[in-house]
mmCIF file of C-alpha atoms in Angstrom:
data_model
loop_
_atom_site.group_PDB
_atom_site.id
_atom_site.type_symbol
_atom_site.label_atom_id
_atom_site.label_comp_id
_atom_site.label_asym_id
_atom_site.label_seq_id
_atom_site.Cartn_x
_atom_site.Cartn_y
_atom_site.Cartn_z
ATOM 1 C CA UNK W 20 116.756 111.598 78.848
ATOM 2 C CA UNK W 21 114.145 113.825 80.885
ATOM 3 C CA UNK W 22 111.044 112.708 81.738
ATOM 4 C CA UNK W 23 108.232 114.624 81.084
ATOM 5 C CA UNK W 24 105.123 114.644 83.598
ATOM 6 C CA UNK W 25 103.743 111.209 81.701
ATOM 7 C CA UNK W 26 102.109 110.348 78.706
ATOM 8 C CA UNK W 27 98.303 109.842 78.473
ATOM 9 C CA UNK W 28 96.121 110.796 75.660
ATOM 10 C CA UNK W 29 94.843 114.927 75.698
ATOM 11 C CA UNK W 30 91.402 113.190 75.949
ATOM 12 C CA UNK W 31 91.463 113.421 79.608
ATOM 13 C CA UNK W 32 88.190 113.089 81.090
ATOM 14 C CA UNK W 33 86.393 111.957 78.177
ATOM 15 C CA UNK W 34 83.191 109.148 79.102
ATOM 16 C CA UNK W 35 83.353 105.975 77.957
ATOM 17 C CA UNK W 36 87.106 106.765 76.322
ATOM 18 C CA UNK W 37 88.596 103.715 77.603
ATOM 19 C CA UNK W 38 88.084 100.519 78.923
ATOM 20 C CA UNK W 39 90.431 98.653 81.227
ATOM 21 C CA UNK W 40 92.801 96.116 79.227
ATOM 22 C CA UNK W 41 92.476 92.688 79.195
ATOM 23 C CA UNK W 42 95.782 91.092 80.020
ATOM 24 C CA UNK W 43 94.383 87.572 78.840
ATOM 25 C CA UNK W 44 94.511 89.290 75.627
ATOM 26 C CA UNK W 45 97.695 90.183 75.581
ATOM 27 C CA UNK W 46 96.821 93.923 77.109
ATOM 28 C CA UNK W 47 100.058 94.573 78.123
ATOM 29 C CA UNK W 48 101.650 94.547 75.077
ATOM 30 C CA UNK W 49 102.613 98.393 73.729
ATOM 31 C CA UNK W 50 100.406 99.785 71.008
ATOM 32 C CA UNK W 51 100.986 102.419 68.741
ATOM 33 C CA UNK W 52 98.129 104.273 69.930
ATOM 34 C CA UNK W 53 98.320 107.156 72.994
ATOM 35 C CA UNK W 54 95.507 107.066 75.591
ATOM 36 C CA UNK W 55 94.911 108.736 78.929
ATOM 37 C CA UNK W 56 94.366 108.470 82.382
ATOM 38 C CA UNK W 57 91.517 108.487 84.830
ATOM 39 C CA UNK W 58 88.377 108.224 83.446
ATOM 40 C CA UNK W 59 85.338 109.642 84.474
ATOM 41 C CA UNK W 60 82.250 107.412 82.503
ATOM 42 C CA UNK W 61 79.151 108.717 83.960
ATOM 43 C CA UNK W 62 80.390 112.978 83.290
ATOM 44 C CA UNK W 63 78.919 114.789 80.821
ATOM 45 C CA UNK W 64 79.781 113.469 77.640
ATOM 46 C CA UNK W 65 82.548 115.238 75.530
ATOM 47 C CA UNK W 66 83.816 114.891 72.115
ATOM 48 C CA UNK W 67 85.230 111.115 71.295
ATOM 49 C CA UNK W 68 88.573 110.899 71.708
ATOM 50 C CA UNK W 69 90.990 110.296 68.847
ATOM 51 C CA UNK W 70 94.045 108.140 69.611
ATOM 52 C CA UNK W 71 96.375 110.277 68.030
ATOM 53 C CA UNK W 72 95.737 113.065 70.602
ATOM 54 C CA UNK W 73 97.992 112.624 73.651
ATOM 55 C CA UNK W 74 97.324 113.901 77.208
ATOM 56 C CA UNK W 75 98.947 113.283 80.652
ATOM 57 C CA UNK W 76 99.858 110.676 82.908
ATOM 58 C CA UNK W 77 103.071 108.585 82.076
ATOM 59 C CA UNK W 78 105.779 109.210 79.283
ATOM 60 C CA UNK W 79 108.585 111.397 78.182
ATOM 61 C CA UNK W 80 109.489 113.741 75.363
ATOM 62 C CA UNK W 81 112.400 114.149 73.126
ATOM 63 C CA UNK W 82 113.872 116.548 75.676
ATOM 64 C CA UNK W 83 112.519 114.830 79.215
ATOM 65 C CA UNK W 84 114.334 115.087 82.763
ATOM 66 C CA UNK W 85 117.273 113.463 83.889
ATOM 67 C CA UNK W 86 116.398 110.680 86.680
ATOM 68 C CA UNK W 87 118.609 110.716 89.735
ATOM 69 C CA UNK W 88 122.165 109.235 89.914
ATOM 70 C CA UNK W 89 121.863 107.470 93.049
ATOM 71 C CA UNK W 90 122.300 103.533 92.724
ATOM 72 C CA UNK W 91 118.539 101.722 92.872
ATOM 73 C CA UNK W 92 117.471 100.671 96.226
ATOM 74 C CA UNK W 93 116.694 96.804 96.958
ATOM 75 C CA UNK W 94 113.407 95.393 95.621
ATOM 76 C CA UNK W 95 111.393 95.077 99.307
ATOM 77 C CA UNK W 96 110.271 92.148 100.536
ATOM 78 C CA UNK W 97 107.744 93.237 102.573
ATOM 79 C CA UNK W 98 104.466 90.990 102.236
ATOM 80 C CA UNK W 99 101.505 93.319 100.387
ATOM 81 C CA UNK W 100 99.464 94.680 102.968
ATOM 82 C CA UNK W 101 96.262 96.786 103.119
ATOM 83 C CA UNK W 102 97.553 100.397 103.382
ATOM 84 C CA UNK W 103 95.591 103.224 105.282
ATOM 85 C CA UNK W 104 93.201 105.244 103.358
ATOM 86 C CA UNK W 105 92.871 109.425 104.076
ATOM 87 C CA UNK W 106 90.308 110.093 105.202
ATOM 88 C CA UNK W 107 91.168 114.009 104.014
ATOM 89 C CA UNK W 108 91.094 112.955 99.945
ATOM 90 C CA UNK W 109 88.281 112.252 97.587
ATOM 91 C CA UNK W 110 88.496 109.236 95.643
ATOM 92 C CA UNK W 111 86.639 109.795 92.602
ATOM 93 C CA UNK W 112 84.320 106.707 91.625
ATOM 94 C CA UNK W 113 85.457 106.266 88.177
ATOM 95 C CA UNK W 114 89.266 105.187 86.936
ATOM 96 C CA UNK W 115 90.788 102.618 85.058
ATOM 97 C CA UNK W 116 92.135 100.522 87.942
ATOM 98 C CA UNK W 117 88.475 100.546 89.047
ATOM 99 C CA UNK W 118 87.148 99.520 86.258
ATOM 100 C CA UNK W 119 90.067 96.273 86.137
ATOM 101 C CA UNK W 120 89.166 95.948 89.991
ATOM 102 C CA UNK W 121 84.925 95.196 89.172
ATOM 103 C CA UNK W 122 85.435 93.827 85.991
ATOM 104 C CA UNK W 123 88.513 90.851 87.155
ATOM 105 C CA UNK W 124 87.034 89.726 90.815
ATOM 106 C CA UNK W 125 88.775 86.440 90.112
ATOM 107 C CA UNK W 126 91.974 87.509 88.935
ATOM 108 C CA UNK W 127 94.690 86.094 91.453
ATOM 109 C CA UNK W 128 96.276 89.598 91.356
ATOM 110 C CA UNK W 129 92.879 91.591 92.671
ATOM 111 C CA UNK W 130 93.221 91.340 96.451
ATOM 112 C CA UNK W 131 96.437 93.037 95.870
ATOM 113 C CA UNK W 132 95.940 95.543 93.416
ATOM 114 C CA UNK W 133 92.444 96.591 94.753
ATOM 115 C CA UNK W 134 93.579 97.222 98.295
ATOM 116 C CA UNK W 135 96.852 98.947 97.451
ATOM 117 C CA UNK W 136 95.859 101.405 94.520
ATOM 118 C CA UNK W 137 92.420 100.891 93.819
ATOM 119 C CA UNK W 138 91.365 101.886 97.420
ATOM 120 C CA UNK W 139 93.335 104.977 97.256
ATOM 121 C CA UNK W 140 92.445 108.504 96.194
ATOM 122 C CA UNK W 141 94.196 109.809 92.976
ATOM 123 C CA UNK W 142 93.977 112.797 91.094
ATOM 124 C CA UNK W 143 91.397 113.329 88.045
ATOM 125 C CA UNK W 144 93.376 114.520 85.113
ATOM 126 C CA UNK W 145 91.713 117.144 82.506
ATOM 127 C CA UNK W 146 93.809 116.988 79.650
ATOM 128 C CA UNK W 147 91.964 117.783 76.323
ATOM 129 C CA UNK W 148 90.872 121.006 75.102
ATOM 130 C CA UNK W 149 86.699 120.622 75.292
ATOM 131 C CA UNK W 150 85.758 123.921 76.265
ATOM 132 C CA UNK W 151 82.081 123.362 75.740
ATOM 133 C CA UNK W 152 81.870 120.930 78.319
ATOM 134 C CA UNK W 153 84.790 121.299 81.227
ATOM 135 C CA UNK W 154 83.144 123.516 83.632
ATOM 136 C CA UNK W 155 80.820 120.196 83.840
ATOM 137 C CA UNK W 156 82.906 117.551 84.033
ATOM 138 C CA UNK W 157 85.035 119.426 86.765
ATOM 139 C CA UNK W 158 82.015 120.253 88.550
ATOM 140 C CA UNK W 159 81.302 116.522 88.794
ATOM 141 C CA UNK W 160 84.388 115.828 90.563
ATOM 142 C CA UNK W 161 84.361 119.068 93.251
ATOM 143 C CA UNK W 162 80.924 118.010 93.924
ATOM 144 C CA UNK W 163 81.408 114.674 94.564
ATOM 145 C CA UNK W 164 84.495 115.550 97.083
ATOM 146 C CA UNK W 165 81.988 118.103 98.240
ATOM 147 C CA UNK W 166 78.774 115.757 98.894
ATOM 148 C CA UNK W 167 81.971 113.370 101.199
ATOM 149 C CA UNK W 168 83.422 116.090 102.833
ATOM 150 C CA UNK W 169 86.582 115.500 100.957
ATOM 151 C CA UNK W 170 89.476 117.251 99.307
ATOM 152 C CA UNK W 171 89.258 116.446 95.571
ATOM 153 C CA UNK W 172 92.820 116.704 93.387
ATOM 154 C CA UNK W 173 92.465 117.716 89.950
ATOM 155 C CA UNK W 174 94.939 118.269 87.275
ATOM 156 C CA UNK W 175 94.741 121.252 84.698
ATOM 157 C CA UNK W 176 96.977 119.978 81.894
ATOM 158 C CA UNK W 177 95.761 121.801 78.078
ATOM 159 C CA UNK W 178 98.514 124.729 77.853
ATOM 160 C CA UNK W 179 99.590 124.919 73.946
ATOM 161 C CA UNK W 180 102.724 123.504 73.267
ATOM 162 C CA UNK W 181 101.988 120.815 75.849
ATOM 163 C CA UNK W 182 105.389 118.964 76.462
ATOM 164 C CA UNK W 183 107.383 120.498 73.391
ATOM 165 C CA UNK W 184 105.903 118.529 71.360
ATOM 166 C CA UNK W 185 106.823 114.988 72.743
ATOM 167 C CA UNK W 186 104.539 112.258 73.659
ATOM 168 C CA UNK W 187 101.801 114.378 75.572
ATOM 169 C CA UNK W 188 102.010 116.895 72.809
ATOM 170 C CA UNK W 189 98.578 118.736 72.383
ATOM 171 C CA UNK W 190 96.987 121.290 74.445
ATOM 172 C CA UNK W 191 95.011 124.872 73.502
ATOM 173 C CA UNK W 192 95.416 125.796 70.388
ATOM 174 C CA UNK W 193 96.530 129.619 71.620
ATOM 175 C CA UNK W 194 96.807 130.545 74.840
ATOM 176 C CA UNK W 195 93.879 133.506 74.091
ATOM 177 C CA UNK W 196 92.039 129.795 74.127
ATOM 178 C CA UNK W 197 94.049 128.300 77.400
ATOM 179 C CA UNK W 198 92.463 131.448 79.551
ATOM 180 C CA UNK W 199 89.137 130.798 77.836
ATOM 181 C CA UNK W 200 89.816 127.286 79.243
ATOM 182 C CA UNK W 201 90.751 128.115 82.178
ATOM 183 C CA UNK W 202 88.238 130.323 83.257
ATOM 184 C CA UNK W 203 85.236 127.874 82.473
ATOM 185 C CA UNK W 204 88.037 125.041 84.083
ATOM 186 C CA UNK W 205 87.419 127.639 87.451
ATOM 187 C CA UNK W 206 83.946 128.077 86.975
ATOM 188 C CA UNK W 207 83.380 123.928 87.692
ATOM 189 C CA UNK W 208 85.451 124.532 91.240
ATOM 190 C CA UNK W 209 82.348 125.114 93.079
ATOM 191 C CA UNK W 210 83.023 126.353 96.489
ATOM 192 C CA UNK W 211 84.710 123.498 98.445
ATOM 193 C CA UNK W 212 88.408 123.117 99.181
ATOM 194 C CA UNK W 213 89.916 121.293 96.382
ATOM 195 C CA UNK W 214 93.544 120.985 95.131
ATOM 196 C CA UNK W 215 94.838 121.647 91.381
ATOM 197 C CA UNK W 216 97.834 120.857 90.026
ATOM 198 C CA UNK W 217 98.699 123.310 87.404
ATOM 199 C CA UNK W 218 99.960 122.134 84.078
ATOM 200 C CA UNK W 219 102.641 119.366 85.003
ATOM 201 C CA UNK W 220 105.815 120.296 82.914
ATOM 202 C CA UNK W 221 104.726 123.632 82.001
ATOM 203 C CA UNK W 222 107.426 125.261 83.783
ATOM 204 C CA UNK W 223 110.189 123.234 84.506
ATOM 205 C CA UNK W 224 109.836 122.360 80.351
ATOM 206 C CA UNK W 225 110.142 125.766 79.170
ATOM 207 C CA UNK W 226 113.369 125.505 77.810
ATOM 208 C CA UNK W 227 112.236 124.276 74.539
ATOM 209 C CA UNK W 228 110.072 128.099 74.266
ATOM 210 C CA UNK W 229 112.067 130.848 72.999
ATOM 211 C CA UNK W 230 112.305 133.869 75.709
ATOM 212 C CA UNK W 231 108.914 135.998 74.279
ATOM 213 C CA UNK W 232 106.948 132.296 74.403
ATOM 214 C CA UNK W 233 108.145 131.613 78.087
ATOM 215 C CA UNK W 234 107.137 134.868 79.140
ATOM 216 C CA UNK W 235 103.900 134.764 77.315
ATOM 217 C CA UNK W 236 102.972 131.109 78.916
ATOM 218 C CA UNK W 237 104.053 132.292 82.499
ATOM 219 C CA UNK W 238 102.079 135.418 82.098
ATOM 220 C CA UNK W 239 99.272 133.105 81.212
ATOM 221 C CA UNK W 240 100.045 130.417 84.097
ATOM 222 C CA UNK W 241 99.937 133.569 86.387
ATOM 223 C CA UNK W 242 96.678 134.935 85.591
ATOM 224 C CA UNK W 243 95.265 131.521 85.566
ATOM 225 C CA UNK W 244 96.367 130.982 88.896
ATOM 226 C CA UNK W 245 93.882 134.195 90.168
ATOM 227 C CA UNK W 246 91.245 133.234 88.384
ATOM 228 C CA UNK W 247 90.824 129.420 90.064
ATOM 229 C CA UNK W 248 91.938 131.127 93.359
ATOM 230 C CA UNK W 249 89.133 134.139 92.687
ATOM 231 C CA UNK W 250 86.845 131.208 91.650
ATOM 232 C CA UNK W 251 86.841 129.282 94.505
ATOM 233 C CA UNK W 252 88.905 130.910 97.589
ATOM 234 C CA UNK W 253 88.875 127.211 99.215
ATOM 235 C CA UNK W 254 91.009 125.943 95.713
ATOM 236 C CA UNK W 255 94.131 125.160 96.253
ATOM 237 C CA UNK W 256 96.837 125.947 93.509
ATOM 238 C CA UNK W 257 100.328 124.449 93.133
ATOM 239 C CA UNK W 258 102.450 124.961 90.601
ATOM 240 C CA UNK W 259 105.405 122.919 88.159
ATOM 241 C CA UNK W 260 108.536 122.427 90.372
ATOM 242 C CA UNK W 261 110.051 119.719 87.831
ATOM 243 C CA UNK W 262 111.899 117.156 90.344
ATOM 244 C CA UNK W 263 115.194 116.680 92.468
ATOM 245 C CA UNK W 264 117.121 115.316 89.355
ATOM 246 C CA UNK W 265 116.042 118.369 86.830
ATOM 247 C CA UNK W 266 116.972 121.736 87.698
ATOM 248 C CA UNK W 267 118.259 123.271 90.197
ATOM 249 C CA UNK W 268 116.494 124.646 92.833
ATOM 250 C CA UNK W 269 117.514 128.345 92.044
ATOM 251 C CA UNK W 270 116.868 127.847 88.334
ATOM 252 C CA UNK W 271 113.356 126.482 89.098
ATOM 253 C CA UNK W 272 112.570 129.200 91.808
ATOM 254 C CA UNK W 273 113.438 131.858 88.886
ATOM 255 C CA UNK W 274 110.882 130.636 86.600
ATOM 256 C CA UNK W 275 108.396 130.145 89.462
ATOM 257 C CA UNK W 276 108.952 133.614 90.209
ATOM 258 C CA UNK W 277 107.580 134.970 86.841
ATOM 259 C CA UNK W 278 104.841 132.853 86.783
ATOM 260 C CA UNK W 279 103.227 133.893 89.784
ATOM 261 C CA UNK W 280 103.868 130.936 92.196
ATOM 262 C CA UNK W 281 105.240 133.527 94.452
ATOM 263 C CA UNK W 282 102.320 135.514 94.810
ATOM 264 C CA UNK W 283 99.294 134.504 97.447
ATOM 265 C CA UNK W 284 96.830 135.998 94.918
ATOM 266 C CA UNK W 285 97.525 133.031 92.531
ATOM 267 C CA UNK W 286 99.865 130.529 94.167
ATOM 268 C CA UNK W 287 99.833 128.519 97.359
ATOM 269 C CA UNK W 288 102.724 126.337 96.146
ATOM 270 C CA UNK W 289 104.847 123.949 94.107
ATOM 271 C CA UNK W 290 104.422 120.645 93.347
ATOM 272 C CA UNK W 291 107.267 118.184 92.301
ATOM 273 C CA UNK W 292 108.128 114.474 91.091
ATOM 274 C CA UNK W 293 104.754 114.057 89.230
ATOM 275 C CA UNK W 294 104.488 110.981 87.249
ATOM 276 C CA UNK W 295 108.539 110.286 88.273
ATOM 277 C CA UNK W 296 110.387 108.017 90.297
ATOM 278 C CA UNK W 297 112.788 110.281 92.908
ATOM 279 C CA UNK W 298 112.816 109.308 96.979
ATOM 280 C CA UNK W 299 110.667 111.097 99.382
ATOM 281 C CA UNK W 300 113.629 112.317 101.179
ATOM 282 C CA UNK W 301 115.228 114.061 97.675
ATOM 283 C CA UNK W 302 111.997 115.689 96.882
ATOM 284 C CA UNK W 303 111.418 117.138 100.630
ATOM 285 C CA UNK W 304 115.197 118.520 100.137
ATOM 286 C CA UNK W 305 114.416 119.973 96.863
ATOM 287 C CA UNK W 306 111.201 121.856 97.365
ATOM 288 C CA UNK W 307 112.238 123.386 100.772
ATOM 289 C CA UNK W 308 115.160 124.937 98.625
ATOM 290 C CA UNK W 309 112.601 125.856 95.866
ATOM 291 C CA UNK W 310 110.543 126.857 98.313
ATOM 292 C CA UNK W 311 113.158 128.995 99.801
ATOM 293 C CA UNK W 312 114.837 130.343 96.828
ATOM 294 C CA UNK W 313 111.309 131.127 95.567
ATOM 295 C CA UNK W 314 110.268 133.924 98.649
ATOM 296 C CA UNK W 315 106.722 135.215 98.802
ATOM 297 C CA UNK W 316 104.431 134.462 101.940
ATOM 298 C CA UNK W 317 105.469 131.968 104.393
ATOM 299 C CA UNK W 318 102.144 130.046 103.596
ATOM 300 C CA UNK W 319 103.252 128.693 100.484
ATOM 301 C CA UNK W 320 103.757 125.136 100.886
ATOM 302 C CA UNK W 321 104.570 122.014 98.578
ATOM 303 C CA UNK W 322 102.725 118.663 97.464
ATOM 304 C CA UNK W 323 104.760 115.268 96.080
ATOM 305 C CA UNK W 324 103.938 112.410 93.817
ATOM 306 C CA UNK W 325 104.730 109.253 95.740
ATOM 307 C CA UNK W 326 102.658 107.001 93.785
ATOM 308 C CA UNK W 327 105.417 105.096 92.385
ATOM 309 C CA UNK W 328 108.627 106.574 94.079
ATOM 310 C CA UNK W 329 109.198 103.579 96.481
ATOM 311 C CA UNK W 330 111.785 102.273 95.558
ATOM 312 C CA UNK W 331 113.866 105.762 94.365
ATOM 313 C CA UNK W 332 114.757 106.699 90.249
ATOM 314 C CA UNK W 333 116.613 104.149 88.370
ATOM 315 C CA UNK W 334 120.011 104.093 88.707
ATOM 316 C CA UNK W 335 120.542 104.122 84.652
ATOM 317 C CA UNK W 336 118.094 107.157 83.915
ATOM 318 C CA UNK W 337 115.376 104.793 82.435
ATOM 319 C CA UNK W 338 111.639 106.010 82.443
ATOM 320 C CA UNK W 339 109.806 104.213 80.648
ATOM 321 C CA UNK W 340 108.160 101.894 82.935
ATOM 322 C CA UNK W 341 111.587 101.053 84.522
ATOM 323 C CA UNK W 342 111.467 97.491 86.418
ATOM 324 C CA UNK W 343 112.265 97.251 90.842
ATOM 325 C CA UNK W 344 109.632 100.477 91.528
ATOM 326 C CA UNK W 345 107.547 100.582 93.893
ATOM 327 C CA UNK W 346 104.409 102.086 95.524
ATOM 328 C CA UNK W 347 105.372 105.392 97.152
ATOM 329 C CA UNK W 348 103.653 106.752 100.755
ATOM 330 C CA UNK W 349 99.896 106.835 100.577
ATOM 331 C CA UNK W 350 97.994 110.023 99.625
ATOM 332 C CA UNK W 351 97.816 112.137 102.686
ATOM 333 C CA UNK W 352 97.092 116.046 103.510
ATOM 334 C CA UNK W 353 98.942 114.980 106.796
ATOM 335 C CA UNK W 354 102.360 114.878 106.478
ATOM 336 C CA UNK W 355 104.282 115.687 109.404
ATOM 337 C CA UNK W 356 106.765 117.793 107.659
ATOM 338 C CA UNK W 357 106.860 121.823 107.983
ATOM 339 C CA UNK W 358 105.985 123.067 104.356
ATOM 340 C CA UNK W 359 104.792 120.004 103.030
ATOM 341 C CA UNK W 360 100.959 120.095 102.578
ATOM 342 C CA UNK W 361 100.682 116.432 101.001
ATOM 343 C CA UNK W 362 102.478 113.635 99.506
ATOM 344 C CA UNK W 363 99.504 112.921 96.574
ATOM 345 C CA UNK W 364 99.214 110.020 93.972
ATOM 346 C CA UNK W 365 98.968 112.288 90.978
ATOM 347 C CA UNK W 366 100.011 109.895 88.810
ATOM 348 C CA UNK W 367 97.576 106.832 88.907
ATOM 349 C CA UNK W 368 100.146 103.984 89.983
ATOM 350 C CA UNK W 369 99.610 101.352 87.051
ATOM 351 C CA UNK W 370 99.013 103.186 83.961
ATOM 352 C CA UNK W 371 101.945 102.686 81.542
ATOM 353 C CA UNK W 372 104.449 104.933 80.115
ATOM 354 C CA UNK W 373 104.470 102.955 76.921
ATOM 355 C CA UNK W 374 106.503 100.016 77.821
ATOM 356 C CA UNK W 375 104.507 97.970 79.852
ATOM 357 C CA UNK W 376 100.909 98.646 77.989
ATOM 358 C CA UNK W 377 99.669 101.056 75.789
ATOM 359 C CA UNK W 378 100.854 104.728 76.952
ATOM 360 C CA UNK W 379 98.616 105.885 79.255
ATOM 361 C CA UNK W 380 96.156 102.981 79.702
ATOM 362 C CA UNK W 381 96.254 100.894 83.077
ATOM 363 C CA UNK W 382 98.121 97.721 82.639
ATOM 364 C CA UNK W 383 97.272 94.907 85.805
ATOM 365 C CA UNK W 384 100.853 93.153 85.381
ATOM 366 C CA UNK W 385 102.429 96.374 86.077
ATOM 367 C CA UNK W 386 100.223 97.460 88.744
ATOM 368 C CA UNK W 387 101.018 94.308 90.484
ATOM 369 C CA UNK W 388 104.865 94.871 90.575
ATOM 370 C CA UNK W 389 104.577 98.479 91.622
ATOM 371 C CA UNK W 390 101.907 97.237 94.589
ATOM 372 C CA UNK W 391 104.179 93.963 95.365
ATOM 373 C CA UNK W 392 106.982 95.221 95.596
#
């Protein structure tokens, strides 16, 4: 089974949308309902959400990515520790985990679970299709990276036919909508350097389009790539590499190719392993040879999701939730490695895939394991 970027509810940003779960009362559990990820409760309001509308940030689809062969690593033993913060990345005020961290103080599992992921910058995901009101809620975000000096990582995830109709189906209803989108999506960039992450999936999932619809969307992820780079010459734009267990990395680069990752005007890069499981080391492999298949200016660089890659991809494919992860490297713009412009939490290390809470929703048990581990 492939898994998909993640499940969370296309309600994205929406205020007040969802409140952190109560594992005293039995929050844990899986509901039917899908939810989302961070949430941002003091942007401008947008339309309630409805629970039947699905958006990013943890699950899989009928036709989701293979997870690496290699055997599981050993749980770690290493004692919890406060981890570094960057200094580089903008931790946006508002998210579930945050909301667990202030509203559980005496929870035996806070000391952990607010110094490993809580303190951490994550990226803000924008996953339902409210055009009235987007340019708003992503100004809120650039500005507040903006007013700290701070690199803000945001998440554009509406295209139509959103993950083939799986779990985190939803999106535009056309794409004549998704570059309406889009454009008022730039238009909330401001003027400060901040990253996006371009429709997780959208590429690397294409499989499931027939050849006129995978042109059509690439056209459309290409010109959307100009306009947030026209919009704010400081954005940074990366776009859907899949992982190191999907396709391979000439496949990938092909796709890439056509929808404008190549090209400086609309691209400065990939990104790979978002909301997945695969080692450091097989994703740095991986997008130097997408990188290299791919061509175009020497400039173009890659970002990873560590946040939950610690311990490697289960051996047996699983990806729901799978038991023995583990936190990942810490966000950072400072990597080290030649190409590699950040390892990034994009998804937010806690939220469920389904089987450890509701999909999408942050769930405190499962946060623990991932931060203890």
């Amino acid at each position: 089974m492939v898994v998909a970027a993640s499940v969370v509810v296309a309600v994205g940003t929406a205020a007040g949308m969802i409140s952190a779960l109560d594992d005293e009362a039995a929050s844990d559990e899986a509901r039917p309902e899908v939810t989302y990820s961070p949430r941002l409760q003091d942007l401008p309001v947008s339309p309630p959400p409805s629970s039947a509308s699905p958006s990013p940030s943890a699950s899989p689809s009928p036709t989701k990515k293979k997870t690496s062969p290699k055997p599981t690593p050993k749980k770690s033993t290493r004692a919890p520790s406060t981890a570094a913060v960057s200094t580089q990345l903008y931790r946006h005020p508002q998210s579930q985990v945050l909301d667990w961290v202030r509203a559980n103080a005496g929870d035996s599992r806070h000391g952990v679970i607010q110094s490993r992921i809580a303190a951490q910058p994550a990226a803000v995901w924008f996953a339902d299709f409210t055009p009235d009101n987007i340019t708003a809620r992503v100004r809120a975000v650039t500005s507040g990276g903006a007013a700290q000096g701070r690199t803000p990582v945001v998440v554009a995830y509406t295209i139509p036919d959103r993950d083939c109709g799986g779990a985190s189906q939803g999106g535009a209803p056309s794409l004549a909508a998704y570059d309406d989108w889009i454009d008022r999506f730039a238009a909330g960039l401001g003027s400060g350097s901040v990253i996006v992450i371009l429709e997780p999936d959208s590429i690397a999932q294409a499989e499931c389009l027939s050849s006129g619809e995978r042109a059509a969307r690439f056209a459309s992820l290409a010109r959307a790539g100009r306009v947030l780079k026209a919009a704010n010459p400081n954005a940074r734009v990366y776009y859907d590499a899949g992982h190191s267990g999907w396709h391979a990395p000439g496949k990938q680069a092909g796709w890439l190719r056509q929808a404008g990752a190549a090209s400086a005007a609309s691209s400065d890069g990939i990104f790979s392993n978002v909301s997945n499981f695969h080692t450091t080391a097989a994703e740095l492999a991986y997008a130097r040879q997408v990188l290299a298949a791919l061509g175009g200016p020497a400039s173009l660089g890659a970002v990873i999701d560590t946040s939950r890659n610690g311990n490697g991809a289960p051996a047996d494919g699983e990806w729901c939730d799978p038991d023995g992860r583990a936190l990942g490297r810490t966000p950072t713009l400072s990597t080290g490695e030649a190409r590699i412009d950040g390892y990034l939490w994009v998804k937010l290390p806690g939220e469920s895939d389904g089987c450890k809470g509701t999909p999408g929703t942050f769930s405190a048990s499962y946060a623990y394991e991932l931060a203890s581990s």
